[in-house]
PDB file of N, CA and C in Angstrom:
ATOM      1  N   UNK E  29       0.857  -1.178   0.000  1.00 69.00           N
ATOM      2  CA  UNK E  29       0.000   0.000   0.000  1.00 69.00           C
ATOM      3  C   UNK E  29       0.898   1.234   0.000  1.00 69.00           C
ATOM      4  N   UNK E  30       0.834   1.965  -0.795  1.00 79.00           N
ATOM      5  CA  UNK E  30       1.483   3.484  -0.998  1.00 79.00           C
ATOM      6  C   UNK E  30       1.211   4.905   0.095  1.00 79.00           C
ATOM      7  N   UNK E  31       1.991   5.560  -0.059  1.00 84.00           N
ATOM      8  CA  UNK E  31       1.734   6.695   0.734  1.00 84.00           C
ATOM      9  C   UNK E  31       0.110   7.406   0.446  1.00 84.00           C
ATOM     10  N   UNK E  32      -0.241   7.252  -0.994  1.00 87.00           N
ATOM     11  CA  UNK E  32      -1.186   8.079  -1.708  1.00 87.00           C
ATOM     12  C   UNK E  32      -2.580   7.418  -1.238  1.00 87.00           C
ATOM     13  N   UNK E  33      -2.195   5.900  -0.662  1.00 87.00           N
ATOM     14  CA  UNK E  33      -3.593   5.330  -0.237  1.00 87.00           C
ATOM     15  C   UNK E  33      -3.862   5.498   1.373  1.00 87.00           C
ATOM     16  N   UNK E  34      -2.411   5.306   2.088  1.00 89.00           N
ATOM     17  CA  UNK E  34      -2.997   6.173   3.328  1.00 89.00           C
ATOM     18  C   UNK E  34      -3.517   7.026   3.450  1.00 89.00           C
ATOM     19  N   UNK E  35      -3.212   8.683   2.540  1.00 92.00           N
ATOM     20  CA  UNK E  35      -3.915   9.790   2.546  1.00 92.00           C
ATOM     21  C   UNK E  35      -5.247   9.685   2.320  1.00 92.00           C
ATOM     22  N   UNK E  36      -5.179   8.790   1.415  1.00 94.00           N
ATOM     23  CA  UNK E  36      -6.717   9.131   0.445  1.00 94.00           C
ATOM     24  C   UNK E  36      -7.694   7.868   2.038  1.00 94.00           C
ATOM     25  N   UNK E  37      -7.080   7.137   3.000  1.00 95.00           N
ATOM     26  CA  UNK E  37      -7.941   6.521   3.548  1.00 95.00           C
ATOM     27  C   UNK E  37      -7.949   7.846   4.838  1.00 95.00           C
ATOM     28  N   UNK E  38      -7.090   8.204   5.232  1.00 94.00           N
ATOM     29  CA  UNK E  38      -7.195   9.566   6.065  1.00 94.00           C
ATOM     30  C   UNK E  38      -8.226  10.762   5.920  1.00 94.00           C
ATOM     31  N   UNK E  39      -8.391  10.782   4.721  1.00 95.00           N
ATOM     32  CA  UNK E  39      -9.436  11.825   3.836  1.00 95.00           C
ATOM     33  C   UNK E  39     -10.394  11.007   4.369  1.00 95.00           C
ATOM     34  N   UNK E  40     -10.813   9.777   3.655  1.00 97.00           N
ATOM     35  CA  UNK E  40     -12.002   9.064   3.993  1.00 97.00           C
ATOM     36  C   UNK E  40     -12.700   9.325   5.292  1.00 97.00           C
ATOM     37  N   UNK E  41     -11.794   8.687   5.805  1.00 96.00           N
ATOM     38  CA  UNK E  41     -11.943   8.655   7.762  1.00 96.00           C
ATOM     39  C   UNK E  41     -12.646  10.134   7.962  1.00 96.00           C
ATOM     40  N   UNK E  42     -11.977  11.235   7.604  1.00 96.00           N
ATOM     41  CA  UNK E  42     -12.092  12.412   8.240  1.00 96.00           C
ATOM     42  C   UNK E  42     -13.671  12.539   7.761  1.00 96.00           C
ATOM     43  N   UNK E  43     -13.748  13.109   6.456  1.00 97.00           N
ATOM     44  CA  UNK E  43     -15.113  13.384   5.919  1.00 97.00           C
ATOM     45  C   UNK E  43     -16.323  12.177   6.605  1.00 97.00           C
ATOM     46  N   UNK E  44     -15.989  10.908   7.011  1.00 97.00           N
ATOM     47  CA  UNK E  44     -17.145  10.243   7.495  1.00 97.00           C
ATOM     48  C   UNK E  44     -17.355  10.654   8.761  1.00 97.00           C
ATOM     49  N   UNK E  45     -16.138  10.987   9.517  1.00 95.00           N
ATOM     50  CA  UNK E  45     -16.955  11.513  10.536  1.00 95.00           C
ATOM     51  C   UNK E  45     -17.211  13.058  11.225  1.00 95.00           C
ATOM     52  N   UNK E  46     -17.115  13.523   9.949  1.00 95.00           N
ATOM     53  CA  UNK E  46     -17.791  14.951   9.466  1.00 95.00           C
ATOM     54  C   UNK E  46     -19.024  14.763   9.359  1.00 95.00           C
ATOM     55  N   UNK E  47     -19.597  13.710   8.621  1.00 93.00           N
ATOM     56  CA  UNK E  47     -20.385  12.887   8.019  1.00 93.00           C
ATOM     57  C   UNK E  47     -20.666  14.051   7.213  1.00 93.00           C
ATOM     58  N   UNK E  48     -20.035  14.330   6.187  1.00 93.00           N
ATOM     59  CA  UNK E  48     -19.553  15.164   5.238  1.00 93.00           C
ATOM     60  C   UNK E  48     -19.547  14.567   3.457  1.00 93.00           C
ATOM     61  N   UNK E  49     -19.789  13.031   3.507  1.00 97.00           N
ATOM     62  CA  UNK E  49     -19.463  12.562   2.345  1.00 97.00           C
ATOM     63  C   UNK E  49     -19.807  12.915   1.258  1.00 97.00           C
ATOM     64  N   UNK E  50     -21.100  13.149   1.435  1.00 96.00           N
ATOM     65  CA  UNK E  50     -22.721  12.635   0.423  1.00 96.00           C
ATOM     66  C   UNK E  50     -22.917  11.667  -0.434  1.00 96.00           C
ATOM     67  N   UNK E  51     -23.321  11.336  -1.465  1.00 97.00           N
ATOM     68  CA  UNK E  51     -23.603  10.268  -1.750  1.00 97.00           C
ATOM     69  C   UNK E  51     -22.783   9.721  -2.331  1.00 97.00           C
ATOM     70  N   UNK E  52     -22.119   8.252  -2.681  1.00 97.00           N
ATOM     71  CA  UNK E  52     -21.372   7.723  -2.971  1.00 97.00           C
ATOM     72  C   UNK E  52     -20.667   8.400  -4.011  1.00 97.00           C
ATOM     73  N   UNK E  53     -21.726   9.076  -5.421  1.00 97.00           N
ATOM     74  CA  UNK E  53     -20.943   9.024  -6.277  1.00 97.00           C
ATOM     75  C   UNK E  53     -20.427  10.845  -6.087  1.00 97.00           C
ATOM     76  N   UNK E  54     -20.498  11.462  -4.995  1.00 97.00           N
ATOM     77  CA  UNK E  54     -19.830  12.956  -4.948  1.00 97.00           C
ATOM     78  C   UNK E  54     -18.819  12.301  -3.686  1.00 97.00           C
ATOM     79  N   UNK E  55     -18.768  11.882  -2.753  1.00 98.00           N
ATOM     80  CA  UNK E  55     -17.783  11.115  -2.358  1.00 98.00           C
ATOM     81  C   UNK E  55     -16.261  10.881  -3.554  1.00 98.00           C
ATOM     82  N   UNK E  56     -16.923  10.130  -4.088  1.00 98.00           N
ATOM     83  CA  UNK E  56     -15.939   9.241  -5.255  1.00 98.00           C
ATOM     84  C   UNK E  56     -15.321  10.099  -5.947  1.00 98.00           C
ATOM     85  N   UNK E  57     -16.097  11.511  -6.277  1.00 97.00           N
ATOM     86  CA  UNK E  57     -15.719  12.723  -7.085  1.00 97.00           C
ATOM     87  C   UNK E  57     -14.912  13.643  -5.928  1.00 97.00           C
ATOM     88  N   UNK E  58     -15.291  13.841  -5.073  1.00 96.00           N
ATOM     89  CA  UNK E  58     -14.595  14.375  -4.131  1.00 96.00           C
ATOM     90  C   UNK E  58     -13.071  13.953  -4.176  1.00 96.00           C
ATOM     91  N   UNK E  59     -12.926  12.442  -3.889  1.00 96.00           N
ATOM     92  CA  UNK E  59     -11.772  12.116  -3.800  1.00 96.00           C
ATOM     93  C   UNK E  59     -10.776  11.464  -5.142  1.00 96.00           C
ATOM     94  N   UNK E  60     -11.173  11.950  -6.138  1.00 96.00           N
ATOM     95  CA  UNK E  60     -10.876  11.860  -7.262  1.00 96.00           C
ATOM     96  C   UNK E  60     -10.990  10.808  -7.512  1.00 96.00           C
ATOM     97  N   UNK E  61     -11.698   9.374  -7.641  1.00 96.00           N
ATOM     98  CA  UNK E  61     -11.451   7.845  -7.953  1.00 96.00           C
ATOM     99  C   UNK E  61     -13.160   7.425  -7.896  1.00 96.00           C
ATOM    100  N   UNK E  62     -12.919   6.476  -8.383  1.00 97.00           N
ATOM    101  CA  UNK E  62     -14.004   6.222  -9.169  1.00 97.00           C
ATOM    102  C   UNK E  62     -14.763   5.523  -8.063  1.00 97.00           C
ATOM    103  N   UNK E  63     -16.330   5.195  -8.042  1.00 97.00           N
ATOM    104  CA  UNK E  63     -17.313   4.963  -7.285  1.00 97.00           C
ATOM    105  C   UNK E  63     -16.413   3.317  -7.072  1.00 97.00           C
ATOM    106  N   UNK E  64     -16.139   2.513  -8.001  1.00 98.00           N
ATOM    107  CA  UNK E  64     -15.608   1.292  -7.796  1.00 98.00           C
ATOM    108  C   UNK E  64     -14.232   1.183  -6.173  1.00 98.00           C
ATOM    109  N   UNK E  65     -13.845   2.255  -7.027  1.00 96.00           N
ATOM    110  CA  UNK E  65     -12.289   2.155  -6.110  1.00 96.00           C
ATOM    111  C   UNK E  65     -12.583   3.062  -4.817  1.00 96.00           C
ATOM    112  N   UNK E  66     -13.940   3.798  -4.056  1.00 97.00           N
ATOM    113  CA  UNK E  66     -14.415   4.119  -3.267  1.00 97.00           C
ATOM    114  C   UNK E  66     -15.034   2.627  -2.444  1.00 97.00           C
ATOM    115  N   UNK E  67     -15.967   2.245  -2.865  1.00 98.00           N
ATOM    116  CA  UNK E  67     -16.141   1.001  -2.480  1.00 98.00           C
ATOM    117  C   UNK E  67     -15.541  -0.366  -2.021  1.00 98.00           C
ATOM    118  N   UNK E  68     -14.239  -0.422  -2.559  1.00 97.00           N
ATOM    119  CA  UNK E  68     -13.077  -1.318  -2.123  1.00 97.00           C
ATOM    120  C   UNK E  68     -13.028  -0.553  -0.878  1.00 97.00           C
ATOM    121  N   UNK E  69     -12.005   0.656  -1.184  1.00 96.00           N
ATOM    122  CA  UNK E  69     -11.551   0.957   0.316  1.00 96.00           C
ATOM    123  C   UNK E  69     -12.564   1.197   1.136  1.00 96.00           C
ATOM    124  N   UNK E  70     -13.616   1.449   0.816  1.00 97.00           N
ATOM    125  CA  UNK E  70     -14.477   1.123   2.191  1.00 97.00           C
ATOM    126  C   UNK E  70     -14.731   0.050   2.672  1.00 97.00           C
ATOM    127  N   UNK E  71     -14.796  -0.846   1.703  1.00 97.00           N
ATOM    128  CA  UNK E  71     -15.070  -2.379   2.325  1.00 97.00           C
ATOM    129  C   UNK E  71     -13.707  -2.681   3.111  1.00 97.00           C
ATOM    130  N   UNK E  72     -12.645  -2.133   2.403  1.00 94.00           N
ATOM    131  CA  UNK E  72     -10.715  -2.570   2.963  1.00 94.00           C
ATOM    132  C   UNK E  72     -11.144  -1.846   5.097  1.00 94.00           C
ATOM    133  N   UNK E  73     -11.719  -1.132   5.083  1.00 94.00           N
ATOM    134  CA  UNK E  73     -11.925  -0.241   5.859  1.00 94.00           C
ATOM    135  C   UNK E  73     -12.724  -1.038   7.401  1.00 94.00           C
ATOM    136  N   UNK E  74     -14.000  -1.587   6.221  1.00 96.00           N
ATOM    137  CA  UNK E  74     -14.970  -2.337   7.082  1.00 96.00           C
ATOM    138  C   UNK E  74     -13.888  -3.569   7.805  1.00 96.00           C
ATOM    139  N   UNK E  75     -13.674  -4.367   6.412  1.00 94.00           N
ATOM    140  CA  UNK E  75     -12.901  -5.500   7.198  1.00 94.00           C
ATOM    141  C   UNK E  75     -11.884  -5.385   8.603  1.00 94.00           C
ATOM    142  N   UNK E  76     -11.027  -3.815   8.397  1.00 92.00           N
ATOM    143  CA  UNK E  76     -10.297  -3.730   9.989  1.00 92.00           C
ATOM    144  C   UNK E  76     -10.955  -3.256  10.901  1.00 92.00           C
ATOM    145  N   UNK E  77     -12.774  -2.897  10.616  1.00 92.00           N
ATOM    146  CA  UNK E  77     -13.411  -3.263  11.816  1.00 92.00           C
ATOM    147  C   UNK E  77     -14.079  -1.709  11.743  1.00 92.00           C
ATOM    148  N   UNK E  78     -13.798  -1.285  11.172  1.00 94.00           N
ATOM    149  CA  UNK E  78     -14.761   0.419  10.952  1.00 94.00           C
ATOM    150  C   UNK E  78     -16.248   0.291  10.777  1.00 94.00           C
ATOM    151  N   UNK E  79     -16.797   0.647  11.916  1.00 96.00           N
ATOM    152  CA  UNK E  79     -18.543   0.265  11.761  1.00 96.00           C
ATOM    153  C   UNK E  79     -19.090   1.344  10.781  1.00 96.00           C
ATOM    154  N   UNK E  80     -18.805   1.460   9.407  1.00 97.00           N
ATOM    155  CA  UNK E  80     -19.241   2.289   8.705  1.00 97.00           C
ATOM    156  C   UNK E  80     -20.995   2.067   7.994  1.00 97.00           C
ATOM    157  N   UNK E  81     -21.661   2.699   8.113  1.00 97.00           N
ATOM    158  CA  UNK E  81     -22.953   2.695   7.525  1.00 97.00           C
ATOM    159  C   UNK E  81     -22.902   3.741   6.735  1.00 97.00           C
ATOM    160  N   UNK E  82     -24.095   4.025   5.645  1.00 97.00           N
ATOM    161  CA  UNK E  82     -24.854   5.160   5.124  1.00 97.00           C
ATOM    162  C   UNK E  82     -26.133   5.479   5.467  1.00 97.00           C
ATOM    163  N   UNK E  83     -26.255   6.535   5.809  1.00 96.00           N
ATOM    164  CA  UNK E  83     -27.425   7.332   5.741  1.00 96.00           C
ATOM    165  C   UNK E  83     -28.411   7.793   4.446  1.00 96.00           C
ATOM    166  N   UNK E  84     -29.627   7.054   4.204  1.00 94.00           N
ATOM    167  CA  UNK E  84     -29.751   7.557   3.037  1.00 94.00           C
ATOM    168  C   UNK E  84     -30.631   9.228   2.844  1.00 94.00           C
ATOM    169  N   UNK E  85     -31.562   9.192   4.338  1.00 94.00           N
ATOM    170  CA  UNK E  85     -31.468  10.498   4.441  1.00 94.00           C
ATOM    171  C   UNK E  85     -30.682  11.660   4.561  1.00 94.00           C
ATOM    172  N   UNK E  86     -29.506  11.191   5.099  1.00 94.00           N
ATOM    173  CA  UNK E  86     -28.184  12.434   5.161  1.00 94.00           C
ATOM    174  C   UNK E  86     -27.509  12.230   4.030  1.00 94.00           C
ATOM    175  N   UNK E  87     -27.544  11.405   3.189  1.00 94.00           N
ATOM    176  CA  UNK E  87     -27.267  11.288   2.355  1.00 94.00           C
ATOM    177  C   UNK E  87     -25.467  11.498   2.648  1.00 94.00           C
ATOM    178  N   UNK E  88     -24.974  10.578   3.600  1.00 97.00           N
ATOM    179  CA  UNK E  88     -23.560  10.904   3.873  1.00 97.00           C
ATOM    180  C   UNK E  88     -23.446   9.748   4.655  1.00 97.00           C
ATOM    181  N   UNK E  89     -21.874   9.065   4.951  1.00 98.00           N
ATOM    182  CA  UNK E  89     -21.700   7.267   5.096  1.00 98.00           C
ATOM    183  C   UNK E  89     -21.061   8.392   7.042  1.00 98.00           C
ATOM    184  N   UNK E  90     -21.376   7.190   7.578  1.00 97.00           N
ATOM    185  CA  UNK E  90     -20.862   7.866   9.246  1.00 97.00           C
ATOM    186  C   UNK E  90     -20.685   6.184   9.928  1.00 97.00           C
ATOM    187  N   UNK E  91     -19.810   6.955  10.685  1.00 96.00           N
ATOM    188  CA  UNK E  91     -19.389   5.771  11.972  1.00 96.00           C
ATOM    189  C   UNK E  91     -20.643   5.340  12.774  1.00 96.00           C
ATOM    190  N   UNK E  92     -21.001   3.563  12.694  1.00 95.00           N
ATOM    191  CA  UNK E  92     -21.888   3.900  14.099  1.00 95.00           C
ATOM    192  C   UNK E  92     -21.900   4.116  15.191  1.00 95.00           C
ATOM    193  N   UNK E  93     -20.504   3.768  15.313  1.00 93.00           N
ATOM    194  CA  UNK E  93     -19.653   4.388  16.630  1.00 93.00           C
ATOM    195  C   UNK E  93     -18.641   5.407  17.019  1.00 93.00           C
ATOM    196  N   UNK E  94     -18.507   6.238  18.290  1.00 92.00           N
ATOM    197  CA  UNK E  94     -17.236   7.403  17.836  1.00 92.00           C
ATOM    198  C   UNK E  94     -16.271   6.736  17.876  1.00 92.00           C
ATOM    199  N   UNK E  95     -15.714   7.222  17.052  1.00 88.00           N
ATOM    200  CA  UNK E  95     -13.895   7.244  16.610  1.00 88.00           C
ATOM    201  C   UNK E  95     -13.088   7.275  15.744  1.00 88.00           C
ATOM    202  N   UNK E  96     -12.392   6.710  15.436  1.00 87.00           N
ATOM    203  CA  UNK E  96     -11.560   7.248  13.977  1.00 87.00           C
ATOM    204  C   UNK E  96     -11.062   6.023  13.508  1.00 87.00           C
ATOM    205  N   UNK E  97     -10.247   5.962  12.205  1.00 88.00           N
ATOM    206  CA  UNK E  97      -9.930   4.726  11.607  1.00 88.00           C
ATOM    207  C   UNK E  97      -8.026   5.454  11.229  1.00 88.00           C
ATOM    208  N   UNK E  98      -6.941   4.782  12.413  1.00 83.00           N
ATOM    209  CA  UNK E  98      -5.662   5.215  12.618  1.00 83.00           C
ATOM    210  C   UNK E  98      -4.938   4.430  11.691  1.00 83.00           C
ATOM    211  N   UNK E  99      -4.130   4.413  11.092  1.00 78.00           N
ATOM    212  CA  UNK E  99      -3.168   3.397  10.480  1.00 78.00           C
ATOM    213  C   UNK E  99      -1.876   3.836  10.187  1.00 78.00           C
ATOM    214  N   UNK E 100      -0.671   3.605  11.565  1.00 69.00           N
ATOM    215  CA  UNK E 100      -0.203   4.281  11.993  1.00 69.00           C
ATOM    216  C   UNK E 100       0.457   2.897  13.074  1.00 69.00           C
ATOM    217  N   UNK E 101       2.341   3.368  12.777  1.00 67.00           N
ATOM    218  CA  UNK E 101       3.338   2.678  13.273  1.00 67.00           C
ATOM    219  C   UNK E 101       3.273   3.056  14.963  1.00 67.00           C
ATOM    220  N   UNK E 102       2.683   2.361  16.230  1.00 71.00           N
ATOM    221  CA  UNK E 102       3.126   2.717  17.473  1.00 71.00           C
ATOM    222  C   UNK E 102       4.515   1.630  17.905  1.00 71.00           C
ATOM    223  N   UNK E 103       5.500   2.319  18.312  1.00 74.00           N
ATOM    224  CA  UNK E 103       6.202   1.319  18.641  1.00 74.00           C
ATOM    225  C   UNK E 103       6.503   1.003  20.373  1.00 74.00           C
ATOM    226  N   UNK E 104       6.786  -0.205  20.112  1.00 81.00           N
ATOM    227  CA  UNK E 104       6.740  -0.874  21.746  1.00 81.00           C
ATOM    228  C   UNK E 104       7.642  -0.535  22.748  1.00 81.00           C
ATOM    229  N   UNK E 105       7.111  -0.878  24.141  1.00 74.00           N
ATOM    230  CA  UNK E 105       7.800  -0.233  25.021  1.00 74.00           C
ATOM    231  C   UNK E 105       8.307  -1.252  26.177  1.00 74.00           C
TER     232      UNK E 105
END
């Protein structure tokens, strides 16, 4: 995974829990990549456990729970 996909999953993270997205396909435009390659990394997202839903009245994807999605070297002590 590249530097350019951490960012772009950092972006993600942030705007969902802005709950800022809107709908998939201004999401997808937002982050320059296509509704397909939005959908991977969200699913890449779900699988490490991100309770992500959509709203279809807010028309914007949000955490069902607070917090954030980190991916990020802690080292041991």
């Amino acid at each position: 995974m590249s530097l350019q996909h951490f960012e772009r999953i950092r972006s993600i993270d942030h705007l969902i829990r802005i709950r800022g997205t809107g709908s998939p396909r201004q999401f997808a435009r937002r982050l320059k990549i296509s509704e397909a390659s939005l959908y991977r990394i969200l699913a890449f997202m779900k699988e490490a456990g991100a309770p992500i839903r959509y709203s279809k009245e807010r028309q914007s994807y949000y955490y069902s729970e607070e917090g954030s999605f980190l991916i990020s070297f802690i080292p041991s002590q």
